CSV table of C-alpha atoms in Angstrom, one decimal:
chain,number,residue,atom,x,y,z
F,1,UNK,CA,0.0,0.0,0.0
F,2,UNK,CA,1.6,3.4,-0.9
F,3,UNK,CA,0.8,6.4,1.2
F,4,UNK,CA,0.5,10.0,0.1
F,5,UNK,CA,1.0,13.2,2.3
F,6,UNK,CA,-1.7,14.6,4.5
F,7,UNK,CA,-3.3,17.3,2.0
F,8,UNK,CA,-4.0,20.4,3.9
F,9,UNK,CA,-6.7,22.9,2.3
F,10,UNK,CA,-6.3,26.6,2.2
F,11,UNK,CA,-8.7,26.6,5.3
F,12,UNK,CA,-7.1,23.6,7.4
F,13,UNK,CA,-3.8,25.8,6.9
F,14,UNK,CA,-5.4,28.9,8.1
F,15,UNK,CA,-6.8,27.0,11.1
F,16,UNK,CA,-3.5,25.4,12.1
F,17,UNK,CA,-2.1,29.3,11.7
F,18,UNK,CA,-4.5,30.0,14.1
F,19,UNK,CA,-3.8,27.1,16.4
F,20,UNK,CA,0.0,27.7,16.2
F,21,UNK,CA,-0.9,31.9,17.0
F,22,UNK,CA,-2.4,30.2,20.1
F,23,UNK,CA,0.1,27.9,20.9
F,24,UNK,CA,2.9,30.2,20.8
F,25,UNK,CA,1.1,33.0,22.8
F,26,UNK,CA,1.2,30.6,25.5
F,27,UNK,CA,4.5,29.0,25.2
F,28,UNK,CA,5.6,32.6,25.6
F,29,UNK,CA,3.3,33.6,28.4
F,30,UNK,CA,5.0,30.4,30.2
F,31,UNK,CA,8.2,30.5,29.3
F,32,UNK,CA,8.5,34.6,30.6
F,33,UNK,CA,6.7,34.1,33.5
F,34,UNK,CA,7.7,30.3,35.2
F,35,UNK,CA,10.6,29.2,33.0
F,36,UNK,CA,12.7,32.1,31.7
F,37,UNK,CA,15.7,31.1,34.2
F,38,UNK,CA,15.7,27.6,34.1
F,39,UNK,CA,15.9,24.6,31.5
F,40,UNK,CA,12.1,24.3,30.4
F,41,UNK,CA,10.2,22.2,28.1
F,42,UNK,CA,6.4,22.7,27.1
F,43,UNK,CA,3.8,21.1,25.4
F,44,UNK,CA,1.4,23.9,24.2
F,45,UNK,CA,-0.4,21.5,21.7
F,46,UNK,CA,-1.1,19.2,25.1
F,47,UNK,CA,-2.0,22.1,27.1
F,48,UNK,CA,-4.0,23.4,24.1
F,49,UNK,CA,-6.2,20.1,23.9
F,50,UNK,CA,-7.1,19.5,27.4
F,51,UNK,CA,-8.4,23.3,27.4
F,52,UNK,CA,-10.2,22.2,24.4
F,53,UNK,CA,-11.9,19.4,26.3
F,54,UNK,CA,-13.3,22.4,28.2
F,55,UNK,CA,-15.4,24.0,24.9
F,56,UNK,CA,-17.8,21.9,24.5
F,57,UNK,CA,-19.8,22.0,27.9
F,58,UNK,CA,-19.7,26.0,28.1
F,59,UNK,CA,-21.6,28.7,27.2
F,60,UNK,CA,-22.2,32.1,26.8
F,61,UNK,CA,-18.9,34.8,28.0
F,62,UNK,CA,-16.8,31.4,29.1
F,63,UNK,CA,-17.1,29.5,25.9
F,64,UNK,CA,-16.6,33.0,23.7
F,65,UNK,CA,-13.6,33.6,26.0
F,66,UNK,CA,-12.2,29.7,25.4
F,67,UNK,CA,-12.8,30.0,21.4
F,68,UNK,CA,-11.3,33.7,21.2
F,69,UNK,CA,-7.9,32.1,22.9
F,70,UNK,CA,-8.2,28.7,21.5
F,71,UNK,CA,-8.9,29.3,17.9
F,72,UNK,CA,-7.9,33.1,17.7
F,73,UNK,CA,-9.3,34.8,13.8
F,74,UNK,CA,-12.8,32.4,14.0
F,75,UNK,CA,-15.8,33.8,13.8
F,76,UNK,CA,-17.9,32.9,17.3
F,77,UNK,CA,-20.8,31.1,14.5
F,78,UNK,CA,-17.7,29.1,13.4
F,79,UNK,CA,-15.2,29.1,16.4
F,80,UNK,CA,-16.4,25.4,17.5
F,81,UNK,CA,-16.5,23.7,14.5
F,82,UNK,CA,-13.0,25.5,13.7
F,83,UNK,CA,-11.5,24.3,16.5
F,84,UNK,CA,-13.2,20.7,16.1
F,85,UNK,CA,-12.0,20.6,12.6
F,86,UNK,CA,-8.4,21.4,13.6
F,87,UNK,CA,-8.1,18.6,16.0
F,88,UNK,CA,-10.4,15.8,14.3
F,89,UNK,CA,-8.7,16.7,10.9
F,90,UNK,CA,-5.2,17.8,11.2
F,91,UNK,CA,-4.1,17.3,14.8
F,92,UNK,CA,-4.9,13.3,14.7
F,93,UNK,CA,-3.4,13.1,11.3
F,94,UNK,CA,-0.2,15.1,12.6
F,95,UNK,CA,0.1,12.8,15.6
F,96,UNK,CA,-1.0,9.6,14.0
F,97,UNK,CA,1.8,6.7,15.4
F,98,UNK,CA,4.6,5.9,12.6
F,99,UNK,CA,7.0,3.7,14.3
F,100,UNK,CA,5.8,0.5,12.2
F,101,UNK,CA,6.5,2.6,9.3
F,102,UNK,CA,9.9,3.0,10.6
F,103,UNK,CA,8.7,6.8,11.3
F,104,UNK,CA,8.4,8.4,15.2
F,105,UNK,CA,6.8,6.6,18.2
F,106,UNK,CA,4.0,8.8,19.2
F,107,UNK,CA,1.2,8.2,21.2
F,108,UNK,CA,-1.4,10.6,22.6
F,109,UNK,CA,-5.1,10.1,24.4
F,110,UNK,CA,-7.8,12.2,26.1
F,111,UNK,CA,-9.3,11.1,29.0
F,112,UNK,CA,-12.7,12.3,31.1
F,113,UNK,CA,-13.2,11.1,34.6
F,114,UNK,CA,-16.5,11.9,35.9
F,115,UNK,CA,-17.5,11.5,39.8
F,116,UNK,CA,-20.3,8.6,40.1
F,117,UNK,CA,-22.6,11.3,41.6
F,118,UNK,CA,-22.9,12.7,38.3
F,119,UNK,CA,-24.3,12.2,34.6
F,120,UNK,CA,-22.7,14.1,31.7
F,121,UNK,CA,-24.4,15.8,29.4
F,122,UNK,CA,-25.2,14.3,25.9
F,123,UNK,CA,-24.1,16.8,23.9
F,124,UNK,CA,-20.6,17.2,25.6
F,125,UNK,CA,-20.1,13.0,26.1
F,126,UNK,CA,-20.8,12.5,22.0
F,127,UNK,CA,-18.6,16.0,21.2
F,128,UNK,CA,-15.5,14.5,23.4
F,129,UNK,CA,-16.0,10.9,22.7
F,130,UNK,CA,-16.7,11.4,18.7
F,131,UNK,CA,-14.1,14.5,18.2
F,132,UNK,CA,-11.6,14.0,20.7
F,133,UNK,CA,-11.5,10.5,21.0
F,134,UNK,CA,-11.8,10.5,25.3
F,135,UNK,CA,-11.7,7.7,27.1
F,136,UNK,CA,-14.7,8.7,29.8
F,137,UNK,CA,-14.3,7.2,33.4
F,138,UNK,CA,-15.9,7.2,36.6
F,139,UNK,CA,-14.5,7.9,39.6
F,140,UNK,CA,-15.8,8.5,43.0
F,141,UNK,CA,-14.3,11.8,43.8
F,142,UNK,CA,-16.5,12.0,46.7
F,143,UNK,CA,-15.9,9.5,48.9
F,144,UNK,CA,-12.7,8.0,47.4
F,145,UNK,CA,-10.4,11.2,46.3
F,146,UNK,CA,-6.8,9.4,46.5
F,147,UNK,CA,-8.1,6.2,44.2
F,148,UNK,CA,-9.6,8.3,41.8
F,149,UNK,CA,-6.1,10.5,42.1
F,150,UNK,CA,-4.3,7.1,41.5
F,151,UNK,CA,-6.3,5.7,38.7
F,152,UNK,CA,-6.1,9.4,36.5
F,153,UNK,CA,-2.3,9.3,37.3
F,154,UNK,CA,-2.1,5.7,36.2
F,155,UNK,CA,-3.2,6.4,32.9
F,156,UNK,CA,-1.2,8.9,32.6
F,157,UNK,CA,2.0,7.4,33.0
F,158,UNK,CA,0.7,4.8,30.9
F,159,UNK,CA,0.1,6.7,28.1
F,160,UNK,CA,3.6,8.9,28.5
F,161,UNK,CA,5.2,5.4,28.8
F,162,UNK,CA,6.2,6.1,32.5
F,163,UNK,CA,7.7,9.9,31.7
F,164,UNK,CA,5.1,11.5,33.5
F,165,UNK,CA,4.6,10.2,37.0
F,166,UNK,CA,1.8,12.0,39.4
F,167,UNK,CA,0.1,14.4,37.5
F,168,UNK,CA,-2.0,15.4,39.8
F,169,UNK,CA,-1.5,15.7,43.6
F,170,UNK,CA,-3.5,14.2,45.7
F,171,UNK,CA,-4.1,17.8,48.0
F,172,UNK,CA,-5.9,19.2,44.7
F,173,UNK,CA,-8.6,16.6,45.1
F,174,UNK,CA,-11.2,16.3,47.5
F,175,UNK,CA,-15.3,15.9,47.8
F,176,UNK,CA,-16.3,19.3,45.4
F,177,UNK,CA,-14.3,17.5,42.3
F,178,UNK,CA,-16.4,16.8,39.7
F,179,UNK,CA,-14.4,15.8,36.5
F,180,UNK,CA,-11.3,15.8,35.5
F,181,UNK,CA,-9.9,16.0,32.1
F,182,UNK,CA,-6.7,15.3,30.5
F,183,UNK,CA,-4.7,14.8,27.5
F,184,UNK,CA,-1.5,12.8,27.6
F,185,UNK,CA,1.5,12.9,24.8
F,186,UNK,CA,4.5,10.4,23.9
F,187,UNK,CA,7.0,11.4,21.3
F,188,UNK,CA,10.1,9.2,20.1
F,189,UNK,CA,12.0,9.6,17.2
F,190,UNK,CA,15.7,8.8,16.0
F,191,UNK,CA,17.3,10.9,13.8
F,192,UNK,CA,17.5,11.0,10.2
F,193,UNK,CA,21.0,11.2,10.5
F,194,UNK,CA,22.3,9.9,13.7
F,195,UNK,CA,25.0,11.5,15.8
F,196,UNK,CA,28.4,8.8,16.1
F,197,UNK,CA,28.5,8.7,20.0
F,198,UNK,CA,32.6,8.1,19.1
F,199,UNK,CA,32.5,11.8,18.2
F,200,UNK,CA,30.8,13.4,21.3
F,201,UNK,CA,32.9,15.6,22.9
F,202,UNK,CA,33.3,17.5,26.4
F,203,UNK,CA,33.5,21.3,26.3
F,204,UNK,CA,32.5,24.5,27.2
F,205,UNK,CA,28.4,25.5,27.6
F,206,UNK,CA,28.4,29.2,28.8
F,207,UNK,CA,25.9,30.8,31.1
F,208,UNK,CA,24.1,33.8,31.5
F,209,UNK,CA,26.1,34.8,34.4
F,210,UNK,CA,29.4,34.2,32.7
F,211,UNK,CA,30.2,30.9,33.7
F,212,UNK,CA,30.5,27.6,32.2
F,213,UNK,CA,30.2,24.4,32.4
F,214,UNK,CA,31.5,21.1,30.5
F,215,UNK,CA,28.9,19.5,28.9
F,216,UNK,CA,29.1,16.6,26.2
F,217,UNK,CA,28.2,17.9,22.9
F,218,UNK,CA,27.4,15.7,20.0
F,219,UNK,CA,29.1,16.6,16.7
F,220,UNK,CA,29.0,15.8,12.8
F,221,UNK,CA,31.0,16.9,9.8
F,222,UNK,CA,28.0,15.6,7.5
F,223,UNK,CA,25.8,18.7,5.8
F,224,UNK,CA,23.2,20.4,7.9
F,225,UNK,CA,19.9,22.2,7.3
F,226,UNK,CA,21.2,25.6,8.5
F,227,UNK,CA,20.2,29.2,8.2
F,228,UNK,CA,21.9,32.1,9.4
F,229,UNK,CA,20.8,35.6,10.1
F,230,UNK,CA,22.1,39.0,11.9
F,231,UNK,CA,22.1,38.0,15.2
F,232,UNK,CA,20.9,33.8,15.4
F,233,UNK,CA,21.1,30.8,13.2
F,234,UNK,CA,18.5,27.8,13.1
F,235,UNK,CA,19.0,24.6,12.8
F,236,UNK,CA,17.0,21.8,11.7
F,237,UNK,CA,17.5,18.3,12.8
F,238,UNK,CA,14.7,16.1,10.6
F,239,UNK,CA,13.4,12.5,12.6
F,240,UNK,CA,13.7,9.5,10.4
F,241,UNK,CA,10.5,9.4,8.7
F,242,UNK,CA,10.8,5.6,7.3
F,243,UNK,CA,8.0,4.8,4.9
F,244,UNK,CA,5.7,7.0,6.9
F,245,UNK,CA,5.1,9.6,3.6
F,246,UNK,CA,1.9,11.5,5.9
F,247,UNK,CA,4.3,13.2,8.8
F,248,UNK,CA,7.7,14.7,8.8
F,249,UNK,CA,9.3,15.3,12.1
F,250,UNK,CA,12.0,18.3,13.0
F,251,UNK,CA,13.5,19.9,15.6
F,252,UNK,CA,14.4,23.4,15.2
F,253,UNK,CA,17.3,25.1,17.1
F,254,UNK,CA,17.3,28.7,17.3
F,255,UNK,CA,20.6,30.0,18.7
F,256,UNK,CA,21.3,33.4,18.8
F,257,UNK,CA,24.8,35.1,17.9
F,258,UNK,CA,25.4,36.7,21.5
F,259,UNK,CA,25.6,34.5,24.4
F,260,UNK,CA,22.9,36.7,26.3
F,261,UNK,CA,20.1,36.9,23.4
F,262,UNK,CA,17.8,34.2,24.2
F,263,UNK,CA,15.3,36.5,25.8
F,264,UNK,CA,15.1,38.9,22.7
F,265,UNK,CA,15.1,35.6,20.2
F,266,UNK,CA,12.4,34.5,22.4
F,267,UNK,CA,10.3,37.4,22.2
F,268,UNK,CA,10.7,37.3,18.0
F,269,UNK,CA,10.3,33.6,18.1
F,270,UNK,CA,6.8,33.2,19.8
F,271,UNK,CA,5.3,36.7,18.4
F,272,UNK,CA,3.4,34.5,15.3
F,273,UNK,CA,3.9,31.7,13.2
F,274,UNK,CA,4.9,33.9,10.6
F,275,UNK,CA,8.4,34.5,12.1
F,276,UNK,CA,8.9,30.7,12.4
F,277,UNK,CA,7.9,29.8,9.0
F,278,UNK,CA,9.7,32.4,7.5
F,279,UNK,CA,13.1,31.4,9.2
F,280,UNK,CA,13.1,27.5,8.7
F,281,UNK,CA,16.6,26.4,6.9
F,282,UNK,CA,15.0,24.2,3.7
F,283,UNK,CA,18.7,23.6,2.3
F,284,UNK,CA,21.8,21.6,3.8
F,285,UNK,CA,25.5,23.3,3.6
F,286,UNK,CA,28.4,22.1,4.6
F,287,UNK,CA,29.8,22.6,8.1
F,288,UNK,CA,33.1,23.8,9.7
F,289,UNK,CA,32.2,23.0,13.3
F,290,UNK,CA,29.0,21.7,14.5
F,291,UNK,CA,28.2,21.2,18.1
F,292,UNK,CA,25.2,20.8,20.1
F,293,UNK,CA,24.6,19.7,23.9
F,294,UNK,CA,23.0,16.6,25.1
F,295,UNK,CA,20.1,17.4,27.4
F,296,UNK,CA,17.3,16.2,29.4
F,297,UNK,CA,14.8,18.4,31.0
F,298,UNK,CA,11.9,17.9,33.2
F,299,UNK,CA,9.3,20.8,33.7
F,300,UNK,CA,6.0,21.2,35.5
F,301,UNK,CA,3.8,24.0,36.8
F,302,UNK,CA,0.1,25.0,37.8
F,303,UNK,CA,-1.1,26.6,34.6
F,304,UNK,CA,-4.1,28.8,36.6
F,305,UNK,CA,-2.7,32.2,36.8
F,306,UNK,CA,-0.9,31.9,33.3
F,307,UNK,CA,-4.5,31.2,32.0
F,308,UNK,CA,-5.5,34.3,33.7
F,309,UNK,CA,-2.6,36.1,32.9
F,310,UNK,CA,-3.6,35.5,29.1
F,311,UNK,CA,-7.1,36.5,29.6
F,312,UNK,CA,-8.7,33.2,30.0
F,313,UNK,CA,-10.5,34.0,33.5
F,314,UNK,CA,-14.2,32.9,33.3
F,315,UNK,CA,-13.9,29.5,33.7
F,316,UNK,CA,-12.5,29.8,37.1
F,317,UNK,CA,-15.7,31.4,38.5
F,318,UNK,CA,-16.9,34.9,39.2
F,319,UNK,CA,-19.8,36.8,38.8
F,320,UNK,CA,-19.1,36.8,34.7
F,321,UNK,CA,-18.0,33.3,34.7
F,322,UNK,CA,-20.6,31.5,37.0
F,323,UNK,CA,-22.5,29.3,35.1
F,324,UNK,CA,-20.6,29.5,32.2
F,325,UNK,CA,-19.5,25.8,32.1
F,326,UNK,CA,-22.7,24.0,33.3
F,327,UNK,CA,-23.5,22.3,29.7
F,328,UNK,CA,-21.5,19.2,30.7
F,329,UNK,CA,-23.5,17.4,33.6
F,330,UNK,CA,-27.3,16.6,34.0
F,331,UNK,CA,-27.5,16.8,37.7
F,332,UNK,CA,-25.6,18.5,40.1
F,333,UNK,CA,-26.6,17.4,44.1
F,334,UNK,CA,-24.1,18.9,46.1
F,335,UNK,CA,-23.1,21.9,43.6
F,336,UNK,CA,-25.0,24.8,44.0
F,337,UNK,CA,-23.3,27.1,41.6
F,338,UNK,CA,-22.3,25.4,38.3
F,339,UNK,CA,-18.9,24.3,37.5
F,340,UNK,CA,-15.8,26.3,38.0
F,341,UNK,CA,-11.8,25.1,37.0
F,342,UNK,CA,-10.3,24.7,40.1
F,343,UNK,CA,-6.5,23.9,38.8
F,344,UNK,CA,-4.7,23.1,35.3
F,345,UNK,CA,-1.5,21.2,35.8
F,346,UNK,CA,1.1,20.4,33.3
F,347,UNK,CA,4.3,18.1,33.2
F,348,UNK,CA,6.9,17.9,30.2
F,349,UNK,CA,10.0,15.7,29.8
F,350,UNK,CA,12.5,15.7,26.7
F,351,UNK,CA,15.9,14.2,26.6
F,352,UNK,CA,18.1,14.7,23.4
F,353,UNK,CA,21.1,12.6,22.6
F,354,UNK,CA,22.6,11.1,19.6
F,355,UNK,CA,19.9,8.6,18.6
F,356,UNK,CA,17.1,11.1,19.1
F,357,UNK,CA,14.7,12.5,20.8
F,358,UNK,CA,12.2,11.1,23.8
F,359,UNK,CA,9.2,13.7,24.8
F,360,UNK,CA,6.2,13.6,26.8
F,361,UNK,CA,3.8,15.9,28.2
F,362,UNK,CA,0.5,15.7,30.3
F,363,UNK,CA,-2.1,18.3,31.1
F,364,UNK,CA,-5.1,17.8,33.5
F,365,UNK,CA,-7.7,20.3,34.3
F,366,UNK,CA,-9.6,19.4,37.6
F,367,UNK,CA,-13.2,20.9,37.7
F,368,UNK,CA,-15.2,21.9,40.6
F,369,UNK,CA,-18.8,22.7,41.4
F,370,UNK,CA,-18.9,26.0,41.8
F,371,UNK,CA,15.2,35.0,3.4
F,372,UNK,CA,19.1,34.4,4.7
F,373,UNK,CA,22.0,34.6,3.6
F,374,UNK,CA,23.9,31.2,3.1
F,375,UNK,CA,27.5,31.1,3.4
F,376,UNK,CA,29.7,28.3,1.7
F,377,UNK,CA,30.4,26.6,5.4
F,378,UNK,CA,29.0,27.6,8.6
F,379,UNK,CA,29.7,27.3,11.8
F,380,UNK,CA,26.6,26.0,14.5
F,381,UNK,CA,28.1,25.9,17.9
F,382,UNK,CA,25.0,25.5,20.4
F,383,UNK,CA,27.9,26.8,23.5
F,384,UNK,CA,25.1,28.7,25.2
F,385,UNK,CA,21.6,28.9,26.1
F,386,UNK,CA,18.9,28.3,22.9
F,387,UNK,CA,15.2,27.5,22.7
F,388,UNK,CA,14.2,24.9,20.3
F,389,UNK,CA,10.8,23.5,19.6
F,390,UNK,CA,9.7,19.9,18.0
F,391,UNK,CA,7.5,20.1,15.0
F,392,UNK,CA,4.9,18.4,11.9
F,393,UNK,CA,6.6,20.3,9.1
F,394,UNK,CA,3.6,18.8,6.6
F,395,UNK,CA,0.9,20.6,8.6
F,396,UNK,CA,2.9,23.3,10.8
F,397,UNK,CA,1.6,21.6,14.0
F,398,UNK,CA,4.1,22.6,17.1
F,399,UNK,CA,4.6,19.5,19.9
F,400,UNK,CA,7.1,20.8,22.1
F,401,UNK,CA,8.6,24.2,23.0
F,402,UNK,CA,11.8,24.6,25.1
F,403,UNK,CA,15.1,26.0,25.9
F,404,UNK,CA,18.2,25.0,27.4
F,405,UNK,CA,20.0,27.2,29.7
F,406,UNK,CA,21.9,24.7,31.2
F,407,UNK,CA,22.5,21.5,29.9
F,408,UNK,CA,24.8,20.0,32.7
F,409,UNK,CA,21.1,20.1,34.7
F,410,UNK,CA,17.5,18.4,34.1
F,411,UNK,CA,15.3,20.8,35.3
């Protein structure tokens, strides 16, 4: 059987623009505010599908507030069955599993656990079992908070292939949980063109407060997809895609010239997608010197206040808010005021060596009732803190966000 690429329509590509606008507006947002002095790793397409989850049991201000965020340039007539259409039809084609092809590993699921108390409603079980694939649970939140914990976790870890250990703590639980939702994401890909570990070398990573550390850095004298600009260079690394002809896998490497510029490459890197598309290398050159770091990086945070920091506040609650989620279950006994998100956590994992690249990422929202110029050889010496970011080149879809200021540590 021979496989084609995914064919992406004018309006799928202007969807996934969107999406990508979204998913960069937050990887920003987090990466300013929680992660801009440490190694960090992000999954803004996880984050951006358990928040999805949320959409179809709300109404009024809270689901024009979700769709405005979620699928930013939609209409609100169209926003949901944009933002349906950009999971159902390019998301699950971007992230469908390679490996027998000989492309990436990848596996990702949606889950719903619903207290036993409760009964969702029909519209929202068919929207997030038909469009977003979610297993849906119950749990007795009530009376049995820490198995219901333990069972949401365990799925987790299943599904990240034991990266993601205890999503959610058991503290954040207790008899007002409802539902929780979540969306779990494995990624694992070898290189097109692997790294010889014979060749990986010890030397200097410099820090932003003029410092250094010896790190091993993988090298390569074969040709490399790299463009340079005024002040940073990208580099592309492509996954081995096999016979899998739908997906093509990258990571990107943006390193800036000056050993201090990740902040201001940051701020051009997540402004839109048009910066990113514009400066992806699409031709290999030959190389002088070619370093990059080995890393592995661990990352998690409570995802509330950045929501809120972005604009996102009415599903948490208020006098705007209340209410404003209350499409998702039939009866509500011991809730008095419709339901309100009481937390969002997130958890991310990425190690990098000279086979490839292992990823994961988990998000769980707990609910309570209430053009360069090329030169004939460069240079890429990735001696300093970069960001970098894991991609679908054939749709544009973003997995992972990152950078690395320090790759002798893993968080």
């Amino acid at each position: 059987m021979r496989l084609y690429p995914f064919r992406m329509t004018q309006s799928l590509k202007d969807l996934v623009a969107g999406q990508s606008e979204c998913l960069l507006r937050l990887s920003r947002h987090v990466s300013s505010h929680i992660g801009h002095n440490r190694n960090f790793v992000f999954s803004p397409l996880s984050f951006h599908a358990a928040l999805s989850l949320v959409t179809p049991g709300a109404k009024g201000c809270t689901l024009d507030q979700l769709h405005t965020f979620l699928c930013p340039g939609s209409d609100p007539t169209s926003a949901r069955t944009n933002l349906a259409d950009v999971y159902s039809k390019v998301t699950c084609s971007a992230l469908a599993d390679g490996s027998k092809l000989g492309g990436p590993s990848l596996t990702r699921a949606n889950g719903v656990w619903l207290d036993k108390s409760f009964k969702l409603k029909q519209l929202f079980k068919t929207t997030v079992s038909s469009v977003y694939k979610a297993d849906v649970q119950s749990v007795d939140f009530l009376r049995k908070a820490s198995c219901a914990v333990r069972q949401v976790n365990s799925w987790v870890e299943n599904v990240t292939k034991g990266l993601i250990k205890d999503l959610i703590p058991p503290s954040s639980v207790n008899q007002s949980t409802v539902l929780a939702l979540c969306n779990a994401i494995h990624f694992k890909g070898t290189w097109a063109q692997k790294f010889d570990q014979s060749t990986t070398v010890r030397d200097d990573f410099h820090l932003l407060d003029g410092t250094s550390v010896k790190v091993p850095f993988m090298s390569s004298e074969e040709r490399q997809y790299i463009s340079k600009y005024t002040d940073f260079s990208v580099l592309r690394l492509p996954y081995n895609q096999g016979r899998d002809l739908m997906r093509q896998f990258s990571m990107y490497i943006f390193l800036p010239s000056s050993k201090d510029g990740i902040r201001n490459l940051a701020e051009k890197l997540y402004s839109g997608p048009e910066f990113l598309n514009q400066h992806l290398p699409t031709r290999k050159i030959p190389v002088s010197k070619f370093l990059v770091p080995k890393f592995k990086i661990s990352f998690e945070f409570e995802g509330s206040e950045v929501l809120k920091g972005l604009g996102v506040d009415l599903i948490f609650g208020g006098d705007r808010g209340e209410g404003g989620l209350s499409e998702k279950v039939e009866t509500e006994p011991h809730v008095t005021n419709g339901l309100t998100v009481s937390n969002i956590f997130h958890k991310a994992f990425i190690e990098v060596n000279e086979e490839g690249t292992e990823a994961a990422a988990a998000t769980a929202v707990s609910m309570l009732g209430c053009s360069p110029m090329i030169p004939q050889h460069e240079n890429f010496v990735a001696n300093h803190p970069f960001l970098y970011l894991i991609r679908e080149d054939m749709t544009g879809v973003i997995l992972f966000v990152g950078h690395v200021m320090n790759p002798a540590v893993d968080s």
